Amino acid sequence: MKKILIFIFAILCASALRAESLINDTEVESLLTEIVTPLATAAKISPNRMHIYLVDDDGFNAFVMGGEDIYVYTGLLKRVTTPNALRAVVAHELGHTLGGHMAQLSAQMETEMRRAMIIQALGVGLMVLGGNPSLGAGVMAGATGVAQQSLLSFSRDEERVADDLGFKLMVEAGYNPNGFIEIFTQMNEMTSPIESRVNKNSINHPVTAERLKNVREKLTDIKNENFKDDDAEMIKKYDLVRAKLVGYLDDSSRIKTLYPYSDKSDAAIYARAIANMRGGNLAAAAVGTRTLIARQPNNPYFYELLGDIEYQFGHYDDSIAAYEYAVGLRKDSPQIETALALVLSERGTDADRARAIELCRHTILLEPRPLAYWVLARAFGDDGRADWAMAEFYTMQRQPQKAREYARRAKTKLAHDSPEYIKSDDILNKKVD
């Protein structure tokens, strides 16, 4: 079992490296979707067209990459203390989308590149005609500086527009735009010592003090006092998500500082239980998790954690029971279903393998992930379909040579009219980038 855990860890790390350090977690993604959906609706963006990606990076950042996809750093989630402050960050990012800023930035970069090339061409001409290399070199160096300053100015203007559009989105969605005050105040505490010493024209964002001042001025014009505030349930869920990220991603000293043993809140117990599991103290992890279940018997993610712990103990029956309960509480949860399928494939009865195959197929329909194909291959056992599943796994891992090797194996074992044979053939015929 230890070898399997090491292999799974390798899969997850490889996936993260190949996907710009993206990670998946049903609990975090579900809460982010709940927070963001009203803003998307106000922006006239269908929630079905929008996807939130969780970036495993400790930076205080979020960004958009065209379309309606939003990337949120785990470092931002761990540090932003309220749902409404996070909502303001997302509203700002949606402001970039509404403003078409990615396309505009691309066009501006192209314009500045052409301009720089013309200036550089002039520099080359001066070197040739004047016979003085230093004269032309100065012009060429200046071309880069001109383009850079123009792009920085353009970027600062876009950030101001995104702040304005994001503020309006918060108001239209009915949420208190004070979230911008919260986030800019927090940012100002972090950045003011640095920003006070830099040239304001040399950075790509307006200084935070300016942004804070602009938002305060906008708030004086707001007459609506019936904004929705986050209720206790939302705040509790947000605190749990932050604790979960700290528990999984931070070192033990930081976890003890943020969630000391004197803290008996659900969030603190959650972070410590996860940290104990990571550190191999499974008994303490189980005690903490069972305490959480006693307090919140309908929270599927506490049962998911219990399933993880019991699996590491080697208690397959208890692990399966915990995961099954979690799946019963949280329908369409790919991550939990894949974990359940893994333990079922390990226990390995005929009924277990059939259930594991069913779960993996459902998960792949909802959200195809490499691990789901890997577990599916284990559940298929000594079967040509297992080779096809591994071919899909390596395709998602961007290892085309191995994918083709397994696809060829699958075709030698499968009936020509089977879906897996046809999919294996597709993999073999796929053009390699």
Short mmCIF file of C-alpha atoms in Angstrom, two decimals:
data_model
loop_
_atom_site.label_atom_id
_atom_site.label_comp_id
_atom_site.label_asym_id
_atom_site.label_seq_id
_atom_site.Cartn_x
_atom_site.Cartn_y
_atom_site.Cartn_z
CA MET A 1 0.00 0.00 0.00
CA LYS A 2 2.89 2.36 0.78
CA LYS A 3 4.21 1.94 -2.77
CA ILE A 4 0.77 2.79 -4.14
CA LEU A 5 0.60 5.96 -2.04
CA ILE A 6 4.04 7.01 -3.30
CA PHE A 7 2.96 6.36 -6.91
CA ILE A 8 -0.26 8.39 -6.46
CA PHE A 9 1.77 11.24 -4.99
CA ALA A 10 4.05 11.09 -8.05
CA ILE A 11 1.01 11.22 -10.36
CA LEU A 12 -0.40 14.28 -8.58
CA CYS A 13 2.94 16.07 -8.59
CA ALA A 14 3.52 15.29 -12.27
CA SER A 15 0.02 16.51 -13.11
CA ALA A 16 0.61 19.72 -11.21
CA LEU A 17 3.92 20.38 -12.95
CA ARG A 18 2.38 19.80 -16.36
CA ALA A 19 -0.66 21.94 -15.61
CA GLU A 20 1.10 25.02 -14.23
CA SER A 21 0.80 23.71 -10.64
CA LEU A 22 -2.98 23.40 -10.77
CA ILE A 23 -4.56 21.35 -8.00
CA ASN A 24 -8.05 19.96 -7.51
CA ASP A 25 -10.19 19.84 -4.42
CA THR A 26 -13.95 19.37 -4.46
CA GLU A 27 -14.54 21.29 -1.23
CA VAL A 28 -12.49 24.35 -2.26
CA GLU A 29 -13.82 24.44 -5.81
CA SER A 30 -17.42 24.07 -4.62
CA LEU A 31 -17.11 27.02 -2.23
CA LEU A 32 -15.36 29.20 -4.82
CA THR A 33 -18.14 28.46 -7.30
CA GLU A 34 -20.74 29.44 -4.68
CA ILE A 35 -18.91 32.72 -4.03
CA VAL A 36 -18.33 33.59 -7.68
CA THR A 37 -21.59 32.54 -9.37
CA PRO A 38 -23.61 35.67 -8.37
CA LEU A 39 -20.85 37.87 -9.76
CA ALA A 40 -20.76 35.90 -13.01
CA THR A 41 -24.53 36.24 -13.30
CA ALA A 42 -24.25 40.00 -12.80
CA ALA A 43 -21.58 40.05 -15.52
CA LYS A 44 -23.96 38.12 -17.80
CA ILE A 45 -21.54 35.20 -17.89
CA SER A 46 -23.13 31.78 -17.73
CA PRO A 47 -21.68 29.79 -14.80
CA ASN A 48 -21.40 26.86 -17.23
CA ARG A 49 -18.91 28.86 -19.30
CA MET A 50 -16.77 29.81 -16.34
CA HIS A 51 -14.20 27.62 -14.64
CA ILE A 52 -12.20 28.38 -11.52
CA TYR A 53 -8.70 26.94 -11.37
CA LEU A 54 -6.80 26.57 -8.12
CA VAL A 55 -3.10 27.37 -8.50
CA ASP A 56 -0.73 25.78 -5.99
CA ASP A 57 1.32 28.89 -5.34
CA ASP A 58 1.82 30.86 -2.12
CA GLY A 59 1.61 34.18 -3.94
CA PHE A 60 -1.06 36.75 -3.10
CA ASN A 61 -2.58 36.69 -6.56
CA ALA A 62 -5.41 35.83 -8.95
CA PHE A 63 -5.65 36.37 -12.71
CA VAL A 64 -7.67 35.73 -15.85
CA MET A 65 -6.34 34.25 -19.09
CA GLY A 66 -8.95 35.31 -21.62
CA GLY A 67 -12.42 33.83 -21.84
CA GLU A 68 -14.14 33.38 -18.51
CA ASP A 69 -11.55 31.22 -16.71
CA ILE A 70 -10.32 32.50 -13.36
CA TYR A 71 -7.10 31.36 -11.66
CA VAL A 72 -6.91 31.77 -7.88
CA TYR A 73 -3.68 31.21 -5.95
CA THR A 74 -3.80 29.11 -2.79
CA GLY A 75 -1.69 31.80 -1.13
CA LEU A 76 -4.46 34.32 -1.74
CA LEU A 77 -7.11 32.05 -0.24
CA LYS A 78 -5.00 31.37 2.83
CA ARG A 79 -4.49 35.09 3.50
CA VAL A 80 -7.77 36.73 2.52
CA THR A 81 -9.78 36.47 5.71
CA THR A 82 -13.38 36.98 4.55
CA PRO A 83 -15.51 35.67 1.67
CA ASN A 84 -16.48 39.21 0.68
CA ALA A 85 -12.87 40.34 0.35
CA LEU A 86 -12.20 37.34 -1.90
CA ARG A 87 -15.36 38.24 -3.83
CA ALA A 88 -13.88 41.68 -4.49
CA VAL A 89 -10.70 40.10 -5.91
CA VAL A 90 -12.75 37.90 -8.24
CA ALA A 91 -14.95 40.87 -9.24
CA HIS A 92 -11.78 42.75 -10.21
CA GLU A 93 -10.62 39.80 -12.34
CA LEU A 94 -14.03 39.58 -14.02
CA GLY A 95 -13.62 43.30 -14.67
CA HIS A 96 -10.60 42.43 -16.81
CA THR A 97 -12.74 39.93 -18.72
CA LEU A 98 -15.57 42.42 -19.26
CA GLY A 99 -13.08 45.03 -20.39
CA GLY A 100 -11.54 42.66 -22.93
CA HIS A 101 -8.18 43.48 -21.44
CA MET A 102 -6.31 40.36 -22.49
CA ALA A 103 -7.07 40.99 -26.16
CA GLN A 104 -6.28 44.69 -25.75
CA LEU A 105 -2.98 43.92 -24.04
CA SER A 106 -2.01 41.56 -26.86
CA ALA A 107 -2.82 44.24 -29.44
CA GLN A 108 -0.91 46.86 -27.45
CA MET A 109 2.13 44.59 -27.17
CA GLU A 110 2.05 44.05 -30.93
CA THR A 111 1.85 47.81 -31.52
CA GLU A 112 4.76 48.52 -29.16
CA MET A 113 6.82 45.74 -30.72
CA ARG A 114 6.37 47.25 -34.19
CA ARG A 115 7.24 50.66 -32.84
CA ALA A 116 10.36 49.35 -31.10
CA MET A 117 11.44 47.55 -34.27
CA ILE A 118 11.13 50.77 -36.30
CA ILE A 119 13.20 52.67 -33.73
CA GLN A 120 15.75 49.85 -33.63
CA ALA A 121 15.92 49.86 -37.43
CA LEU A 122 16.71 53.58 -37.23
CA GLY A 123 19.46 52.75 -34.74
CA VAL A 124 21.00 50.21 -37.10
CA GLY A 125 20.87 52.81 -39.89
CA LEU A 126 22.71 55.35 -37.76
CA MET A 127 25.44 52.83 -37.03
CA VAL A 128 25.86 52.07 -40.72
CA LEU A 129 25.65 55.61 -42.04
CA GLY A 130 27.54 57.36 -39.31
CA GLY A 131 30.14 54.74 -38.65
CA ASN A 132 29.60 55.30 -34.93
CA PRO A 133 28.31 52.14 -33.19
CA SER A 134 27.67 53.92 -29.87
CA LEU A 135 25.26 56.39 -31.53
CA GLY A 136 23.00 53.68 -32.92
CA ALA A 137 23.27 51.52 -29.80
CA GLY A 138 21.80 54.33 -27.70
CA VAL A 139 18.77 54.60 -29.97
CA MET A 140 18.25 50.82 -29.86
CA ALA A 141 18.45 50.71 -26.06
CA GLY A 142 15.97 53.57 -25.86
CA ALA A 143 13.48 51.65 -28.02
CA THR A 144 13.10 48.95 -25.38
CA GLY A 145 12.59 51.53 -22.64
CA VAL A 146 9.92 53.41 -24.60
CA ALA A 147 7.97 50.21 -25.28
CA GLN A 148 8.24 49.09 -21.66
CA GLN A 149 7.01 52.41 -20.26
CA SER A 150 4.11 52.46 -22.71
CA LEU A 151 3.03 48.95 -21.73
CA LEU A 152 3.32 49.72 -18.01
CA SER A 153 1.14 52.81 -18.42
CA PHE A 154 -1.38 50.79 -20.44
CA SER A 155 -1.44 48.09 -17.73
CA ARG A 156 -2.00 50.63 -14.93
CA ASP A 157 -4.95 52.10 -16.82
CA GLU A 158 -6.46 48.65 -17.31
CA GLU A 159 -6.14 47.90 -13.60
CA ARG A 160 -8.06 51.08 -12.78
CA VAL A 161 -10.78 50.10 -15.26
CA ALA A 162 -10.94 46.58 -13.77
CA ASP A 163 -11.31 48.04 -10.27
CA ASP A 164 -14.18 50.23 -11.50
CA LEU A 165 -15.96 47.40 -13.35
CA GLY A 166 -15.42 45.03 -10.43
CA PHE A 167 -16.89 47.55 -8.00
CA LYS A 168 -19.98 47.90 -10.22
CA LEU A 169 -20.29 44.11 -10.43
CA MET A 170 -20.32 43.82 -6.63
CA VAL A 171 -23.09 46.41 -6.44
CA GLU A 172 -25.12 44.78 -9.23
CA ALA A 173 -24.77 41.36 -7.57
CA GLY A 174 -26.06 42.90 -4.33
CA TYR A 175 -22.88 42.37 -2.31
CA ASN A 176 -21.23 44.99 -0.14
CA PRO A 177 -18.44 46.68 -2.14
CA ASN A 178 -16.68 47.21 1.18
CA GLY A 179 -14.93 43.98 0.19
CA PHE A 180 -12.65 46.21 -1.90
CA ILE A 181 -11.81 48.25 1.20
CA GLU A 182 -10.92 45.02 3.03
CA ILE A 183 -8.67 43.67 0.32
CA PHE A 184 -6.96 46.96 -0.53
CA THR A 185 -6.35 47.71 3.15
CA GLN A 186 -4.74 44.28 3.54
CA MET A 187 -2.70 44.80 0.37
CA ASN A 188 -1.65 48.28 1.49
CA GLU A 189 -0.27 46.89 4.73
CA MET A 190 1.78 44.42 2.69
CA THR A 191 2.97 46.74 -0.09
CA SER A 192 3.15 50.31 1.24
CA PRO A 193 6.75 50.02 2.55
CA ILE A 194 7.87 48.92 -0.94
CA GLU A 195 5.58 51.18 -2.99
CA SER A 196 6.71 54.25 -1.06
CA ARG A 197 10.23 53.71 -2.41
CA VAL A 198 9.51 52.89 -6.07
CA ASN A 199 8.81 55.06 -9.08
CA LYS A 200 5.04 54.84 -9.65
CA ASN A 201 5.65 54.78 -13.41
CA SER A 202 7.84 51.67 -13.18
CA ILE A 203 5.15 49.26 -11.94
CA ASN A 204 2.24 47.65 -13.79
CA HIS A 205 -0.44 48.38 -11.13
CA PRO A 206 -1.49 51.69 -9.60
CA VAL A 207 -0.09 51.96 -6.09
CA THR A 208 -2.45 50.40 -3.55
CA ALA A 209 -2.98 53.66 -1.65
CA GLU A 210 -4.39 55.21 -4.85
CA ARG A 211 -6.71 52.24 -5.40
CA LEU A 212 -7.92 52.42 -1.81
CA LYS A 213 -8.60 56.15 -2.16
CA ASN A 214 -10.56 55.59 -5.40
CA VAL A 215 -12.76 52.93 -3.82
CA ARG A 216 -13.51 55.08 -0.78
CA GLU A 217 -14.63 57.87 -3.10
CA LYS A 218 -16.93 55.46 -4.97
CA LEU A 219 -18.46 54.28 -1.69
CA THR A 220 -19.62 57.82 -0.88
CA ASP A 221 -21.83 57.72 -3.98
CA ILE A 222 -23.51 54.42 -3.05
CA LYS A 223 -26.98 54.88 -1.60
CA ASN A 224 -28.05 51.23 -1.34
CA GLU A 225 -27.71 50.03 2.24
CA ASN A 226 -29.37 46.65 1.63
CA PHE A 227 -26.31 44.78 0.50
CA LYS A 228 -26.08 41.07 1.25
CA ASP A 229 -23.59 40.18 3.93
CA ASP A 230 -22.08 36.74 4.33
CA ASP A 231 -24.03 34.67 6.82
CA ALA A 232 -22.46 32.58 9.57
CA GLU A 233 -22.69 29.41 7.46
CA MET A 234 -20.74 30.92 4.57
CA ILE A 235 -18.09 32.29 6.92
CA LYS A 236 -17.73 28.88 8.60
CA LYS A 237 -17.31 27.13 5.24
CA TYR A 238 -14.74 29.70 4.15
CA ASP A 239 -12.78 29.30 7.37
CA LEU A 240 -12.73 25.52 6.87
CA VAL A 241 -11.42 25.86 3.31
CA ARG A 242 -8.62 28.17 4.45
CA ALA A 243 -7.75 25.76 7.26
CA LYS A 244 -7.71 22.85 4.84
CA LEU A 245 -5.27 24.60 2.52
CA VAL A 246 -3.00 25.56 5.41
CA GLY A 247 -3.16 22.00 6.78
CA TYR A 248 -2.17 20.44 3.46
CA LEU A 249 0.27 23.03 2.10
CA ASP A 250 2.05 24.72 5.01
CA ASP A 251 4.76 23.43 7.31
CA SER A 252 4.01 22.28 10.84
CA SER A 253 5.41 25.40 12.55
CA ARG A 254 3.10 27.72 10.60
CA ILE A 255 0.11 25.46 11.27
CA LYS A 256 0.85 25.54 15.02
CA THR A 257 1.14 29.33 14.89
CA LEU A 258 -2.13 29.84 13.00
CA TYR A 259 -4.07 27.07 14.74
CA PRO A 260 -2.60 26.49 18.22
CA TYR A 261 -3.97 23.67 20.39
CA SER A 262 -5.76 26.27 22.50
CA ASP A 263 -7.98 26.97 19.47
CA LYS A 264 -10.94 24.57 19.63
CA SER A 265 -12.75 25.89 16.54
CA ASP A 266 -13.75 23.52 13.74
CA ALA A 267 -11.27 25.21 11.40
CA ALA A 268 -8.38 24.72 13.83
CA ILE A 269 -9.23 21.06 14.47
CA TYR A 270 -9.51 20.52 10.70
CA ALA A 271 -6.08 22.03 9.99
CA ARG A 272 -4.45 20.05 12.81
CA ALA A 273 -6.12 16.77 11.78
CA ILE A 274 -4.82 17.18 8.23
CA ALA A 275 -1.36 18.13 9.50
CA ASN A 276 -1.32 15.08 11.79
CA MET A 277 -2.27 12.83 8.87
CA ARG A 278 0.49 14.34 6.75
CA GLY A 279 2.97 13.82 9.58
CA GLY A 280 2.00 10.18 10.11
CA ASN A 281 0.22 10.71 13.43
CA LEU A 282 -2.87 8.87 12.21
CA ALA A 283 -4.35 8.27 15.65
CA ALA A 284 -4.45 11.99 16.46
CA ALA A 285 -5.74 12.73 12.96
CA ALA A 286 -8.59 10.23 13.43
CA VAL A 287 -9.53 11.67 16.85
CA GLY A 288 -9.69 15.20 15.42
CA THR A 289 -11.72 14.10 12.40
CA ARG A 290 -14.22 12.16 14.49
CA THR A 291 -14.62 15.23 16.68
CA LEU A 292 -15.49 17.25 13.59
CA ILE A 293 -17.97 14.59 12.42
CA ALA A 294 -19.66 14.67 15.82
CA ARG A 295 -20.05 18.43 15.49
CA GLN A 296 -21.08 18.42 11.80
CA PRO A 297 -22.48 14.96 10.96
CA ASN A 298 -23.59 16.06 7.47
CA ASN A 299 -20.28 17.48 6.26
CA PRO A 300 -19.08 15.16 3.45
CA TYR A 301 -15.51 16.48 3.53
CA PHE A 302 -14.95 15.32 7.10
CA TYR A 303 -15.93 11.79 6.03
CA GLU A 304 -13.61 12.15 3.04
CA LEU A 305 -10.74 12.98 5.42
CA LEU A 306 -11.68 10.02 7.63
CA GLY A 307 -11.60 7.79 4.55
CA ASP A 308 -8.10 9.06 3.75
CA ILE A 309 -6.92 8.35 7.29
CA GLU A 310 -8.44 4.86 7.49
CA TYR A 311 -6.91 4.00 4.12
CA GLN A 312 -3.49 4.96 5.41
CA PHE A 313 -4.13 2.79 8.46
CA GLY A 314 -4.84 -0.08 6.04
CA HIS A 315 -8.44 -0.33 7.29
CA TYR A 316 -10.10 -0.84 3.91
CA ASP A 317 -13.59 -1.59 5.23
CA ASP A 318 -13.67 1.53 7.40
CA SER A 319 -12.18 3.65 4.64
CA ILE A 320 -14.77 2.48 2.12
CA ALA A 321 -17.60 3.08 4.60
CA ALA A 322 -16.40 6.66 5.20
CA TYR A 323 -16.01 7.43 1.50
CA GLU A 324 -19.41 5.90 0.67
CA TYR A 325 -21.01 8.12 3.30
CA ALA A 326 -19.23 11.16 1.85
CA VAL A 327 -20.43 10.31 -1.67
CA GLY A 328 -23.96 9.90 -0.34
CA LEU A 329 -23.81 13.39 1.15
CA ARG A 330 -22.06 15.04 -1.80
CA LYS A 331 -23.33 13.90 -5.19
CA ASP A 332 -21.11 14.32 -8.27
CA SER A 333 -17.85 14.63 -6.34
CA PRO A 334 -15.10 13.34 -8.68
CA GLN A 335 -12.28 13.55 -6.17
CA ILE A 336 -14.08 11.58 -3.46
CA GLU A 337 -15.43 9.05 -5.95
CA THR A 338 -11.94 8.41 -7.31
CA ALA A 339 -10.58 7.87 -3.79
CA LEU A 340 -13.40 5.42 -3.08
CA ALA A 341 -12.73 3.57 -6.35
CA LEU A 342 -9.05 3.28 -5.44
CA VAL A 343 -9.75 1.60 -2.09
CA LEU A 344 -12.37 -0.68 -3.66
CA SER A 345 -9.83 -1.76 -6.30
CA GLU A 346 -7.37 -2.46 -3.48
CA ARG A 347 -9.84 -4.61 -1.52
CA GLY A 348 -10.46 -6.31 -4.82
CA THR A 349 -13.59 -8.47 -4.70
CA ASP A 350 -15.54 -8.86 -7.95
CA ALA A 351 -18.26 -6.57 -6.55
CA ASP A 352 -15.61 -4.04 -5.48
CA ARG A 353 -14.05 -3.93 -8.95
CA ALA A 354 -17.44 -3.50 -10.60
CA ARG A 355 -18.28 -0.62 -8.26
CA ALA A 356 -14.83 0.95 -8.82
CA ILE A 357 -15.32 0.80 -12.61
CA GLU A 358 -18.73 2.42 -12.26
CA LEU A 359 -17.33 5.22 -10.08
CA CYS A 360 -14.38 5.90 -12.39
CA ARG A 361 -16.59 6.05 -15.46
CA HIS A 362 -18.90 8.50 -13.71
CA THR A 363 -15.95 10.60 -12.60
CA ILE A 364 -14.47 10.68 -16.11
CA LEU A 365 -17.80 11.86 -17.52
CA LEU A 366 -17.93 14.66 -14.95
CA GLU A 367 -14.31 15.73 -14.92
CA PRO A 368 -11.62 13.62 -16.67
CA ARG A 369 -8.48 13.39 -14.54
CA PRO A 370 -5.35 11.24 -14.93
CA LEU A 371 -5.80 9.53 -11.56
CA ALA A 372 -9.31 8.36 -12.48
CA TYR A 373 -7.91 6.54 -15.54
CA TRP A 374 -5.09 5.04 -13.48
CA VAL A 375 -7.57 3.68 -10.90
CA LEU A 376 -9.83 2.46 -13.71
CA ALA A 377 -6.92 0.46 -15.13
CA ARG A 378 -6.39 -1.17 -11.73
CA ALA A 379 -10.08 -2.01 -11.49
CA PHE A 380 -10.07 -3.62 -14.96
CA GLY A 381 -7.18 -5.85 -13.93
CA ASP A 382 -5.76 -8.22 -16.58
CA ASP A 383 -7.94 -6.94 -19.37
CA GLY A 384 -7.37 -5.08 -22.62
CA ARG A 385 -9.52 -2.29 -21.25
CA ALA A 386 -6.85 -1.69 -18.59
CA ASP A 387 -4.33 -1.02 -21.36
CA TRP A 388 -6.73 1.44 -22.97
CA ALA A 389 -7.21 3.21 -19.59
CA MET A 390 -3.44 3.50 -19.17
CA ALA A 391 -3.21 4.89 -22.71
CA GLU A 392 -5.70 7.59 -21.69
CA PHE A 393 -3.76 8.18 -18.48
CA TYR A 394 -0.51 8.79 -20.34
CA THR A 395 -2.31 10.95 -22.89
CA MET A 396 -3.47 13.24 -20.08
CA GLN A 397 0.03 13.15 -18.62
CA ARG A 398 1.32 14.38 -22.01
CA GLN A 399 3.48 11.32 -22.55
CA PRO A 400 2.43 10.37 -26.10
CA GLN A 401 5.02 7.63 -26.57
CA LYS A 402 3.77 5.64 -23.58
CA ALA A 403 0.16 6.39 -24.52
CA ARG A 404 0.70 4.89 -27.97
CA GLU A 405 2.48 1.86 -26.49
CA TYR A 406 -0.52 1.05 -24.28
CA ALA A 407 -2.99 1.80 -27.08
CA ARG A 408 -1.21 -0.73 -29.30
CA ARG A 409 -1.37 -3.32 -26.51
CA ALA A 410 -5.09 -2.63 -26.03
CA LYS A 411 -5.83 -3.18 -29.72
CA THR A 412 -4.25 -6.64 -29.65
CA LYS A 413 -6.62 -7.74 -26.86
CA LEU A 414 -9.92 -5.99 -27.58
CA ALA A 415 -12.76 -6.73 -29.96
CA HIS A 416 -12.59 -4.43 -32.98
CA ASP A 417 -16.07 -3.05 -32.38
CA SER A 418 -15.54 -2.31 -28.66
CA PRO A 419 -15.52 1.36 -27.55
CA GLU A 420 -12.09 0.92 -25.95
CA TYR A 421 -10.62 -0.44 -29.22
CA ILE A 422 -11.97 2.56 -31.14
CA LYS A 423 -10.63 5.01 -28.51
CA SER A 424 -7.23 3.27 -28.56
CA ASP A 425 -7.19 3.66 -32.33
CA ASP A 426 -7.96 7.37 -31.91
CA ILE A 427 -4.96 7.73 -29.61
CA LEU A 428 -2.69 6.03 -32.14
CA ASN A 429 -3.97 8.26 -34.95
CA LYS A 430 -3.77 11.45 -32.92
CA LYS A 431 -1.29 13.95 -34.25
CA VAL A 432 1.50 14.56 -31.73
CA ASP A 433 2.07 18.27 -31.02
#
